[in-house]
Coordinates of C-alpha atoms and ligand atoms in Angstrom, one line a residue:
X1 CA -38.1 11.2 15.4
X2 CA -35.0 11.1 13.3
X3 CA -32.9 11.1 16.5
X4 CA -34.9 8.3 18.0
X5 CA -34.6 6.3 14.8
X6 CA -30.9 6.8 14.8
X7 CA -30.6 5.6 18.3
X8 CA -32.7 2.5 17.6
X9 CA -30.5 1.8 14.7
X10 CA -27.5 2.1 17.0
X11 CA -29.1 -0.3 19.4
X12 CA -30.0 -2.8 16.6
X13 CA -26.4 -2.5 15.3
X14 CA -25.2 -2.9 18.9
X15 CA -27.1 -6.2 19.0
X16 CA -25.9 -7.3 15.7
X17 CA -22.4 -6.6 16.8
X18 CA -22.3 -9.6 19.1
X19 CA -23.6 -11.8 16.3
X20 CA -21.0 -10.5 13.9
X21 CA -18.1 -10.6 16.3
X22 CA -15.7 -13.4 15.5
X23 CA -16.8 -13.5 11.9
X24 CA -14.1 -14.5 9.5
X25 CA -13.6 -12.3 6.5
X26 CA -12.8 -14.1 3.3
X27 CA -12.0 -12.4 0.0
X28 CA -14.9 -10.7 -1.7
X29 CA -15.9 -11.5 -5.2
X30 CA -13.8 -8.9 -6.9
X31 CA -14.1 -6.9 -10.0
X32 CA -11.2 -7.3 -12.5
X33 CA -9.7 -4.0 -11.3
X34 CA -9.6 -5.2 -7.7
X35 CA -8.2 -8.7 -8.3
X36 CA -4.7 -8.0 -7.4
X37 CA -3.1 -11.2 -6.2
X38 CA 0.3 -12.6 -6.9
X39 CA -1.5 -15.2 -9.2
X40 CA -2.7 -12.3 -11.2
X41 CA 0.7 -10.8 -11.2
X42 CA 2.1 -14.1 -12.6
X43 CA -0.7 -14.0 -15.3
X44 CA 0.3 -10.5 -16.1
X45 CA 3.9 -11.4 -16.4
X46 CA 3.3 -14.2 -18.7
X47 CA 1.4 -11.7 -20.9
X48 CA 4.4 -9.4 -20.8
X49 CA 7.7 -9.7 -22.5
X50 CA 9.6 -10.7 -19.3
X51 CA 7.6 -13.9 -18.8
X52 CA 10.4 -15.9 -17.3
X53 CA 10.8 -16.1 -13.5
X54 CA 12.8 -13.1 -12.3
X55 CA 16.3 -13.5 -11.2
X56 CA 16.9 -14.3 -7.5
X57 CA 17.2 -11.1 -5.5
X58 CA 20.4 -12.3 -3.7
X59 CA 22.0 -12.7 -7.1
X60 CA 20.7 -9.6 -8.9
X61 CA 21.7 -7.3 -6.0
X62 CA 24.7 -9.3 -4.7
X63 CA 23.4 -9.7 -1.2
X64 CA 25.3 -11.5 1.6
X65 CA 23.2 -14.0 3.5
X66 CA 23.0 -13.3 7.3
X67 CA 24.3 -15.8 9.8
X68 CA 21.0 -17.6 10.1
X69 CA 20.3 -21.3 10.2
X70 CA 18.7 -23.1 7.3
X71 CA 15.3 -24.8 8.0
X72 CA 15.9 -28.4 9.0
X73 CA 13.7 -31.5 9.1
X74 CA 13.6 -31.0 12.9
X75 CA 12.3 -27.5 12.4
X76 CA 9.6 -28.6 10.0
X77 CA 8.5 -31.3 12.5
X78 CA 8.0 -28.5 15.1
X79 CA 6.0 -26.4 12.7
X80 CA 3.9 -29.3 11.5
X81 CA 3.2 -30.3 15.1
X82 CA 2.1 -26.7 15.9
X83 CA 0.0 -26.0 12.8
X84 CA -0.7 -29.3 11.1
X85 CA 0.7 -30.1 7.7
X86 CA -1.9 -28.2 5.7
X87 CA -0.9 -24.9 7.4
X88 CA 2.8 -25.7 6.9
X89 CA 3.1 -25.2 3.2
X90 CA 6.2 -26.8 1.5
X91 CA 7.2 -27.1 -2.1
X92 CA 8.7 -24.8 -4.7
X93 CA 5.6 -24.5 -6.8
X94 CA 3.3 -23.9 -3.9
X95 CA 5.6 -21.2 -2.6
X96 CA 6.4 -19.5 -5.9
X97 CA 3.7 -16.8 -5.6
X98 CA 4.9 -16.1 -2.0
X99 CA 8.6 -15.9 -3.0
X100 CA 8.0 -13.4 -5.8
X101 CA 6.6 -9.8 -5.3
X102 CA 3.5 -8.5 -7.1
X103 CA 5.7 -6.6 -9.6
X104 CA 7.7 -9.7 -10.4
X105 CA 10.9 -7.9 -9.7
X106 CA 12.4 -9.6 -6.6
X107 CA 12.5 -13.3 -5.8
X108 CA 13.5 -15.2 -2.7
X109 CA 13.9 -18.9 -2.1
X110 CA 12.0 -19.8 1.0
X111 CA 11.1 -23.5 1.4
X112 CA 8.4 -23.1 4.0
X113 CA 5.3 -20.9 4.5
X114 CA 3.5 -20.9 7.8
X115 CA -0.2 -20.0 8.2
X116 CA -1.0 -19.3 11.9
X117 CA -4.6 -18.5 12.9
X118 CA -4.0 -17.0 16.3
X119 CA -1.6 -14.7 18.2
X120 CA -0.5 -17.6 20.3
X121 CA 0.5 -19.6 17.2
X122 CA 2.5 -16.5 15.9
X123 CA 4.1 -16.2 19.3
X124 CA 5.1 -19.9 19.3
X125 CA 6.6 -19.6 15.8
X126 CA 8.6 -16.5 16.5
X127 CA 9.9 -17.8 19.8
X128 CA 11.0 -21.0 18.1
X129 CA 12.6 -19.1 15.2
X130 CA 14.4 -16.8 17.5
X131 CA 15.8 -19.6 19.6
X132 CA 17.0 -21.5 16.5
X133 CA 18.3 -18.5 14.6
X134 CA 15.8 -18.8 11.8
X135 CA 15.0 -15.7 9.8
X136 CA 11.4 -14.8 9.2
X137 CA 9.6 -12.8 6.5
X138 CA 6.1 -11.6 7.6
X139 CA 3.7 -11.5 4.7
X140 CA 0.2 -10.1 4.3
X141 CA -1.4 -9.8 0.8
X142 CA 2.1 -9.5 -0.9
X143 CA 1.1 -6.4 -2.7
X144 CA 4.0 -4.4 -1.4
X145 CA 6.0 -2.4 -4.0
X146 CA 9.5 -2.2 -2.5
X147 CA 10.4 -5.9 -2.1
X148 CA 9.7 -6.0 1.6
X149 CA 7.1 -8.7 1.6
X150 CA 9.1 -11.6 0.1
X151 CA 12.2 -13.3 1.4
X152 CA 15.6 -12.4 0.0
X153 CA 17.1 -15.9 0.8
X154 CA 15.3 -18.7 2.6
X155 CA 13.5 -16.9 5.3
X156 CA 10.5 -18.7 6.8
X157 CA 7.4 -16.9 5.4
X158 CA 4.8 -16.2 8.1
X159 CA 1.5 -15.4 6.3
X160 CA -1.5 -13.7 8.0
X161 CA -3.8 -15.2 5.3
X162 CA -5.8 -17.2 7.9
X163 CA -5.9 -14.5 10.6
X164 CA -9.1 -12.9 9.2
X165 CA -11.5 -12.7 12.2
X166 CA -13.3 -9.5 13.1
X167 CA -13.4 -9.3 16.9
X168 CA -15.8 -6.4 17.4
X169 CA -17.4 -3.3 15.9
X170 CA -18.2 -0.7 18.5
X171 CA -21.0 1.2 16.8
X172 CA -21.0 4.0 19.4
X173 CA -17.4 5.0 18.8
X174 CA -17.0 3.6 15.3
X175 CA -14.0 1.4 16.2
X176 CA -13.4 -2.0 14.5
X177 CA -11.0 -4.5 16.2
X178 CA -9.8 -7.3 14.0
X179 CA -7.0 -9.7 13.2
X180 CA -4.2 -8.6 10.9
X181 CA -5.1 -10.8 7.9
X182 CA -8.5 -9.2 7.1
X183 CA -8.5 -8.2 3.5
X184 CA -8.9 -4.4 3.3
X185 CA -11.9 -4.5 0.9
X186 CA -13.7 -7.3 2.9
X187 CA -13.1 -5.3 6.1
X188 CA -14.5 -2.2 4.5
X189 CA -17.6 -4.1 3.4
X190 CA -18.0 -5.5 6.8
X191 CA -18.0 -2.1 8.6
X192 CA -20.3 -0.8 5.8
X193 CA -23.0 -2.9 7.4
X194 CA -22.8 -0.5 10.4
X195 CA -22.7 2.6 8.3
X196 CA -18.9 3.0 8.7
X197 CA -15.9 2.9 6.4
X198 CA -12.3 2.0 6.7
X199 CA -10.4 5.3 6.3
X200 CA -8.0 3.8 3.9
X201 CA -8.5 2.9 0.2
X202 CA -6.0 1.8 -2.4
X203 CA -5.9 0.0 -5.7
X204 CA -4.7 -3.3 -4.0
X205 CA -7.7 -3.3 -1.6
X206 CA -8.9 -6.7 -3.0
X207 CA -5.7 -8.4 -1.9
X208 CA -3.8 -6.4 0.8
X209 CA -4.3 -7.2 4.5
X210 CA -5.0 -4.6 7.1
X211 CA -1.9 -5.8 9.0
X212 CA 0.2 -5.2 5.9
X213 CA -1.4 -1.8 5.5
X214 CA -0.6 -0.9 9.1
X215 CA 2.9 -2.3 8.8
X216 CA 3.6 -0.2 5.7
X217 CA 1.6 2.8 7.0
X218 CA -0.2 2.7 3.6
X219 CA -1.4 6.1 2.4
X220 CA -3.7 5.6 -0.5
X221 CA -6.5 7.6 -2.2
X222 CA -8.1 9.3 0.7
X223 CA -5.3 10.3 3.0
X224 CA -6.1 13.9 2.0
X225 CA -9.4 13.5 3.9
X226 CA -8.8 11.0 6.6
X227 CA -5.1 11.4 7.4
X228 CA -2.5 8.7 7.9
X229 CA -2.8 5.4 9.8
X230 CA -0.7 6.9 12.6
X231 CA -3.9 8.9 13.3
X232 CA -6.6 6.3 12.4
X233 CA -5.1 3.2 14.1
X234 CA -6.0 3.4 17.8
X235 CA -4.4 0.1 18.9
X236 CA -2.0 -2.6 17.7
X237 CA -1.2 -6.0 19.1
X238 CA 2.1 -7.3 17.9
X239 CA 4.4 -10.2 18.6
X240 CA 8.1 -9.5 19.1
X241 CA 10.9 -11.6 17.7
X242 CA 11.2 -13.3 21.1
X243 CA 7.6 -14.4 20.9
X244 CA 6.5 -11.9 23.5
X245 CA 3.1 -10.5 22.8
X246 CA 2.9 -6.7 23.1
X247 CA -0.7 -5.7 23.7
X248 CA -1.3 -2.0 22.8
X249 CA -4.8 -2.8 21.5
X250 CA -6.5 0.1 23.1
X251 CA -9.7 1.1 21.3
X252 CA -9.8 4.5 23.1
X253 CA -9.4 7.6 21.1
X254 CA -7.5 9.2 23.9
X255 CA -4.8 7.3 25.8
X256 CA -1.8 9.2 27.1
X257 CA -0.4 6.5 29.4
X258 CA 3.3 6.6 28.6
X259 CA 5.1 6.1 25.3
X260 CA 2.7 5.3 22.5
X261 CA 4.4 2.1 21.4
X262 CA 1.9 1.2 18.7
X263 CA 3.5 3.7 16.4
X264 CA 6.7 1.6 16.4
X265 CA 4.8 -1.1 14.5
X266 CA 3.0 1.3 12.1
X267 CA 5.2 1.6 9.1
X268 CA 8.1 -0.6 10.4
X269 CA 7.5 -3.1 7.6
X270 CA 7.7 -6.2 9.8
X271 CA 11.2 -5.5 11.1
X272 CA 10.2 -4.8 14.8
X273 CA 7.3 -7.2 15.3
X274 CA 4.6 -9.1 13.6
X275 CA 1.3 -7.3 13.9
X276 CA -1.5 -9.7 14.9
X277 CA -4.5 -7.4 15.7
X278 CA -5.5 -3.8 15.1
X279 CA -8.1 -1.4 16.3
X280 CA -9.1 1.3 13.7
X281 CA -11.2 4.4 14.0
X282 CA -13.8 4.3 11.3
X283 CA -15.6 7.4 10.0
X284 CA -19.2 7.3 9.0
X285 CA -19.8 6.1 5.5
X286 CA -20.7 9.1 3.4
X287 CA -24.2 9.2 2.0
X288 CA -23.3 11.0 -1.1
X289 CA -20.2 10.6 -3.3
X290 CA -19.4 12.3 -6.6
X291 CA -16.3 12.1 -8.8
X292 CA -15.2 14.8 -11.2
X293 CA -12.7 13.8 -13.9
X294 CA -11.0 16.7 -15.5
X295 CA -8.6 17.4 -18.4
X296 CA -6.1 20.2 -18.1
X297 CA -3.5 21.9 -20.3
X298 CA -0.7 22.6 -17.8
X299 CA 0.7 21.4 -14.5
X300 CA 0.3 24.9 -13.2
X301 CA -3.4 24.6 -13.9
X302 CA -3.4 21.3 -11.9
X303 CA -2.0 23.1 -8.9
X304 CA -4.4 26.0 -9.2
X305 CA -7.3 23.7 -9.6
X306 CA -6.3 21.8 -6.4
X307 CA -6.1 25.1 -4.5
X308 CA -9.5 26.1 -5.9
X309 CA -10.9 22.7 -4.9
X310 CA -9.7 23.1 -1.3
X311 CA -11.1 26.7 -1.1
X312 CA -14.5 25.9 -2.8
X313 CA -15.2 22.3 -1.9
X314 CA -13.7 22.5 1.6
X315 CA -14.8 19.8 3.9
X316 CA -16.4 17.6 1.2
X317 CA -13.2 17.1 -0.8
X318 CA -12.2 13.5 -0.2
X319 CA -9.6 12.8 -2.9
X320 CA -7.4 14.7 -5.3
X321 CA -5.5 12.6 -7.7
X322 CA -3.5 13.3 -10.9
X323 CA -2.5 11.4 -14.0
X324 CA -0.2 12.6 -16.8
X325 CA -0.7 11.9 -20.4
X326 CA 2.0 9.2 -20.6
X327 CA 0.3 7.3 -17.7
X328 CA -3.1 7.6 -19.4
X329 CA -1.6 6.3 -22.7
X330 CA -0.3 3.3 -20.7
X331 CA -3.5 2.4 -19.0
X332 CA -5.6 2.9 -22.2
X333 CA -3.1 1.2 -24.5
X334 CA -2.1 -1.8 -22.3
X335 CA -5.4 -2.5 -20.6
X336 CA -7.7 -1.4 -23.4
X337 CA -9.8 0.8 -21.2
X338 CA -11.1 4.1 -22.4
X339 CA -11.0 7.5 -20.9
X340 CA -14.3 9.5 -21.2
X341 CA -12.3 12.6 -22.1
X342 CA -10.2 13.5 -25.2
X343 CA -6.5 13.6 -24.9
X344 CA -5.0 16.2 -22.4
X345 CA -1.5 16.6 -21.0
X346 CA -2.9 16.2 -17.5
X347 CA -5.9 14.8 -15.8
X348 CA -7.3 15.1 -12.3
X349 CA -9.8 13.1 -10.3
X350 CA -11.6 15.1 -7.6
X351 CA -13.9 13.2 -5.3
X352 CA -16.4 14.7 -2.9
X353 CA -18.0 12.8 -0.1
X354 CA -20.6 14.2 2.3
X355 CA -23.9 13.6 4.1
X356 CA -26.1 15.7 1.8
X357 CA -26.1 15.0 -2.0
X358 CA -27.9 18.2 -2.9
X359 CA -25.5 20.4 -1.0
X360 CA -22.5 18.6 -2.4
X361 CA -23.8 18.7 -6.0
X362 CA -24.4 22.4 -5.7
X363 CA -20.9 23.0 -4.5
X364 CA -19.3 20.8 -7.1
X365 CA -21.3 22.4 -9.9
X366 CA -20.3 25.9 -8.8
X367 CA -16.7 24.8 -8.6
X368 CA -16.8 23.3 -12.1
X369 CA -18.5 26.3 -13.5
X370 CA -15.8 28.6 -12.2
X371 CA -12.8 26.5 -13.1
X372 CA -14.1 25.7 -16.6
X373 CA -15.2 29.3 -17.0
X374 CA -11.8 30.7 -16.1
X375 CA -10.0 28.2 -18.3
X376 CA -8.2 26.5 -15.5
X377 CA -9.9 23.2 -16.5
X378 CA -10.3 22.5 -20.2
X379 CA -12.9 19.7 -20.0
X380 CA -14.6 17.6 -17.4
X381 CA -17.2 15.0 -16.6
X382 CA -18.9 14.2 -13.3
X383 CA -20.1 10.8 -12.1
X384 CA -22.3 9.9 -9.2
X385 CA -23.4 6.4 -10.2
X386 CA -21.2 3.8 -8.6
X387 CA -20.4 1.9 -11.8
X388 CA -19.5 5.1 -13.7
X389 CA -17.3 6.2 -10.8
X390 CA -15.6 2.8 -10.7
X391 CA -14.9 3.1 -14.5
X392 CA -13.2 6.4 -13.9
X393 CA -11.3 5.2 -10.8
X394 CA -10.0 2.2 -12.8
X395 CA -8.1 4.6 -15.1
X396 CA -6.2 5.8 -12.0
X397 CA -6.0 2.7 -9.9
X398 CA -4.9 0.3 -12.7
X399 CA -1.9 2.3 -13.9
X400 CA 0.5 0.2 -11.8
X401 CA -1.0 -3.0 -13.4
X402 CA -0.8 -1.4 -16.9
X403 CA 2.9 -0.5 -16.4
X404 CA 3.8 -4.1 -15.7
X405 CA 2.7 -5.0 -19.2
X406 CA 5.5 -2.9 -20.7
X407 CA 8.0 -5.4 -19.3
X408 CA 10.0 -4.2 -16.2
X409 CA 8.9 -1.3 -14.0
X410 CA 11.3 1.0 -12.0
X411 CA 9.1 2.5 -9.4
X412 CA 9.6 5.6 -7.3
X413 CA 7.2 7.0 -4.7
X414 CA 8.3 10.5 -3.8
X415 CA 7.0 13.3 -1.6
X416 CA 7.7 16.8 -3.0
X417 CA 6.8 20.4 -2.3
X418 CA 4.1 21.0 -4.9
X419 CA 5.9 23.7 -6.9
X420 CA 8.6 21.0 -7.7
X421 CA 6.1 18.1 -8.2
X422 CA 6.1 17.6 -12.0
X423 CA 9.5 19.1 -12.7
X424 CA 11.1 15.8 -11.4
X425 CA 9.2 13.9 -14.1
X426 CA 10.3 16.3 -16.8
X427 CA 14.0 16.3 -15.7
X428 CA 14.1 12.5 -15.4
X429 CA 12.4 12.1 -18.8
X430 CA 15.2 14.2 -20.3
X431 CA 17.8 12.4 -18.3
X432 CA 16.7 8.9 -19.4
X433 CA 15.7 9.8 -23.0
X434 CA 15.1 6.9 -25.3
X435 CA 16.7 4.4 -22.8
X436 CA 13.3 3.7 -21.4
X437 CA 10.0 2.7 -22.9
X438 CA 8.1 5.1 -20.7
X439 CA 8.7 7.7 -18.0
X440 CA 5.4 8.8 -16.4
X441 CA 4.0 10.5 -13.3
X442 CA 0.8 10.2 -11.5
X443 CA -0.4 10.0 -7.9
X444 CA -1.8 11.7 -4.9
X445 CA -1.1 15.3 -5.8
X446 CA -3.3 16.5 -3.0
X447 CA -0.8 15.0 -0.6
X448 CA 2.3 16.0 -2.5
X449 CA 2.9 12.4 -3.4
X450 CA 4.3 11.7 -6.9
X451 CA 4.4 8.1 -8.4
X452 CA 7.2 8.3 -10.8
X453 CA 7.6 5.2 -13.0
X454 CA 9.9 4.1 -15.8
X455 CA 9.6 1.0 -17.9
X456 CA 11.9 -1.0 -20.1
X457 CA 11.3 -4.3 -21.9
X458 CA 13.3 -6.2 -19.3
X459 CA 15.4 -5.4 -16.2
X460 CA 18.6 -3.5 -17.2
X461 CA 21.2 -2.7 -14.5
X462 CA 22.4 0.3 -16.6
X463 CA 19.0 1.9 -16.6
X464 CA 18.7 1.4 -12.8
X465 CA 22.1 3.0 -12.3
X466 CA 21.0 6.0 -14.4
X467 CA 17.9 6.5 -12.3
X468 CA 19.4 5.8 -8.9
X469 CA 20.7 7.7 -7.1
X470 CA 19.9 10.6 -9.4
X471 CA 16.2 10.6 -8.5
X472 CA 17.0 10.5 -4.8
X473 CA 19.5 13.3 -5.1
X474 CA 17.0 15.5 -6.9
X475 CA 14.4 14.7 -4.2
X476 CA 16.7 15.4 -1.3
X477 CA 17.7 18.7 -2.8
X478 CA 14.2 20.0 -2.5
X479 CA 13.7 18.4 1.0
X480 CA 11.3 15.8 -0.3
X481 CA 11.0 12.2 0.9
X482 CA 12.3 9.3 -1.1
X483 CA 9.4 7.1 0.0
X484 CA 6.1 8.8 0.6
X485 CA 3.9 5.7 1.3
X486 CA 5.4 2.4 0.0
X487 CA 8.2 2.2 2.6
X488 CA 11.8 1.2 2.1
X489 CA 11.5 -2.6 2.1
X490 CA 14.5 -4.2 0.3
X491 CA 14.8 -1.9 -2.7
X492 CA 15.1 1.5 -1.0
X493 CA 16.8 0.8 2.3
X494 CA 20.3 1.8 1.2
X495 CA 19.0 5.2 0.2
X496 CA 17.4 6.0 3.6
X497 CA 20.1 8.7 4.3
X498 CA 18.6 10.9 1.5
X499 CA 15.6 11.4 3.8
X500 CA 16.8 10.7 7.3
X501 CA 19.7 12.1 9.4
X502 CA 22.5 9.9 10.6
X503 CA 21.3 10.4 14.2
X504 CA 17.8 9.2 13.3
X505 CA 19.2 6.1 11.4
X506 CA 21.4 5.2 14.4
X507 CA 18.4 5.5 16.8
X508 CA 16.4 3.2 14.4
X509 CA 19.3 0.7 14.5
X510 CA 19.3 0.8 18.3
X511 CA 15.5 0.2 18.4
X512 CA 15.9 -2.8 16.1
X513 CA 18.6 -4.2 18.3
X514 CA 16.5 -3.8 21.4
X515 CA 13.3 -5.3 19.9
X516 CA 14.9 -8.0 17.7
X517 CA 18.4 -8.7 19.2
X518 CA 19.1 -11.6 16.8
X519 CA 17.8 -9.7 13.8
X520 CA 15.5 -12.5 12.6
X521 CA 12.6 -10.3 11.7
X522 CA 12.6 -9.3 8.0
X523 CA 16.3 -9.1 7.6
X524 CA 17.8 -7.1 4.6
X525 CA 14.8 -4.7 4.8
X526 CA 14.3 -1.1 5.9
X527 CA 17.6 -0.5 7.6
X528 CA 20.7 0.0 5.4
X529 CA 23.5 -2.5 5.2
Ligands
FAD1 P1 2.6 -7.2 2.1 O1 2.9 -6.7 0.7 O2 2.4 -8.6 2.3 O3 3.8 -6.7 3.1 C1 4.3 -5.4 3.1 C2 5.3 -5.2 4.2 O4 4.7 -5.3 5.5 C3 6.4 -6.2 4.2 O5 7.6 -5.7 4.7 C4 5.9 -7.3 5.1 O6 7.0 -8.0 5.7 C5 5.2 -6.4 6.2 N1 4.0 -7.1 6.8 C6 2.9 -7.5 6.2 N2 2.0 -8.0 7.1 C7 2.6 -7.8 8.3 C8 2.2 -8.0 9.6 N3 1.0 -8.5 10.0 N4 3.1 -7.7 10.6 C9 4.3 -7.1 10.4 N5 4.7 -6.9 9.1 C10 3.9 -7.2 8.1 N6 0.4 1.6 -1.0 C11 0.1 2.8 -0.6 O7 0.6 3.2 0.5 N7 -0.8 3.5 -1.2 C12 -1.4 3.1 -2.4 O8 -2.2 3.9 -2.9 C13 -1.1 1.9 -2.9 N8 -1.6 1.4 -4.0 C14 -1.3 0.2 -4.5 C15 -1.9 -0.2 -5.7 C16 -1.5 -1.4 -6.2 C17 -2.1 -1.9 -7.5 C18 -0.5 -2.2 -5.6 C19 -0.1 -3.6 -6.1 C20 0.0 -1.8 -4.4 C21 -0.3 -0.6 -3.9 N9 0.3 -0.1 -2.7 C22 -0.1 1.1 -2.2 C23 1.3 -0.9 -2.0 C24 0.7 -2.0 -1.1 O9 -0.5 -2.4 -1.4 C25 0.7 -1.5 0.4 O10 2.0 -1.3 0.8 C26 -0.1 -2.4 1.3 O11 -0.3 -1.8 2.5 C27 0.6 -3.7 1.6 O12 -0.2 -4.6 2.2 P2 0.0 -6.2 2.1 O13 -1.0 -6.9 3.0 O14 -0.1 -6.6 0.7 O15 1.4 -6.3 2.7
2HG2 C1 -1.0 4.0 -6.4 O1 -1.2 5.0 -5.8 C2 0.0 3.1 -5.8 O2 -1.6 3.6 -7.4 C3 1.0 2.5 -6.8 O3 0.6 3.6 -4.7 C4 1.9 3.6 -7.3 O4 2.5 2.3 -9.2 C5 2.8 3.2 -8.4 O5 3.9 3.7 -8.6
ZN3 ZN1 -0.1 5.6 -4.2

């Protein structure tokens, strides 16, 4: 009976599929925690002490402009004829949010933002820009944290904001195919109607685009369970600098026909092509989710608790996150939200997701009993109600937002072998001393990914020079990665050699030359000077 019902449901969904196909996804009504747009960022900055516009990137970092043309009246006429004037956005004020990153730390001076709706329009734009030597900055939700999503000089911004159509949801295989501009949270809500989920979740879900996620190979809160986008993304359609459309939009789980070119676009941050469509493998949406929030006395206990969680919770463990006391003080103090636990040096969030609530609850209770009993965990609370889980998640997801309110954030996103994980925070705290307002660590401990952040009232070159390259040298000595998930963008590109060999960097440069011979796609990003 159950099987028959399930099949019917499949058929009903199959029918719905044709109705839903082609549906545009607009931004969902978002909770405060999820409303992460550049407008909000500007609002946040005005609340912070660094409320003025940030300095131009080209000036602050002394960048030489590439030999690109400047946008002329003739070029604008072409864009306006192609897209109409309402999709050819001009004017300093209109472009301000698109010229400045979410953190308010880098700023370009583009004078035109284009909003194509189709792959053909993207192709026409890039082909024109390539022929006229105009540099281009692809932009999704502009939530990137390494200065990759905004121009450095006057690059033409090509936004995917209006490319938000879902093409199909295959309910048999669980594959969604959609345009690059679908907002992650809206796409997840869309596939939820078919009992599926997008295997990626991050604090910026209410603003970031799936094309931006793919282009940065975003990691997020559930990589531990669902793996990286190199595994979940089955197909990509992208437009090369020349305007040529590369269709690698296979929705098949297995496809070994030659080089798997889609991987070139996953994580290349808009430097090799503009992603226009993606096909993503969506796991079934779990029927039961629980979230444990724990307080711990030492980082050693954090690691042992993670190990115990893997052993005892096994296949239902879907997230393992960590927050240190300084990060908690920041989110509680700056955003006025309250932790349900007393003060501890370390906190963990352990999420379980499964198909049987009773089974998962029993496992989680046994796990908590044993870790509280042995003293590994000092205190804890468990939530299963969505609103209570959301309140706990906010403590973790809103740290980046809380840090901005200190003034200026120096942000590092490091992969480390777990035994070294928190030592980097301790060493850097000692190294920086009272030069900074805050030095804190949090992140995806289950994936060995530390988010190390420093804040000061405003940007100070001396502080930056004290942090860099020290933090990269430290990371490289323990064979870590200087960018675990945020990418290199503008800010980290000149440090790539701390994580990649010369041979690998040279091959990357050759690939860039092959795919974008005139270098118009996101110049000054990813590859070193
Ligand atoms: P953008 O910021 O617009 O662009 C990012 C880069 O991709 C740029 O280089 C841009 O040129 C390029 N790009 C964008 N769209 C395209 C396209 N269609 N084709 C080609 N290139 C393109 N990241 C994580 O990995 N894990 C996290 O947990 C995480 N949490 C975050 C939490 C907050 C609060 C914030 C503000 C950011 C977080 N990020 C995280 C960083 C960011 O959200 C991700 O990098 C995200 O994937 C960027 O998507 P976007 O649409 O905003 O892209
Ligand atoms: C997160 O996991 C994001 O919250 C942002 O990747 C990390 O603020 C950061 O350093
Ligand atoms: Zn992260």
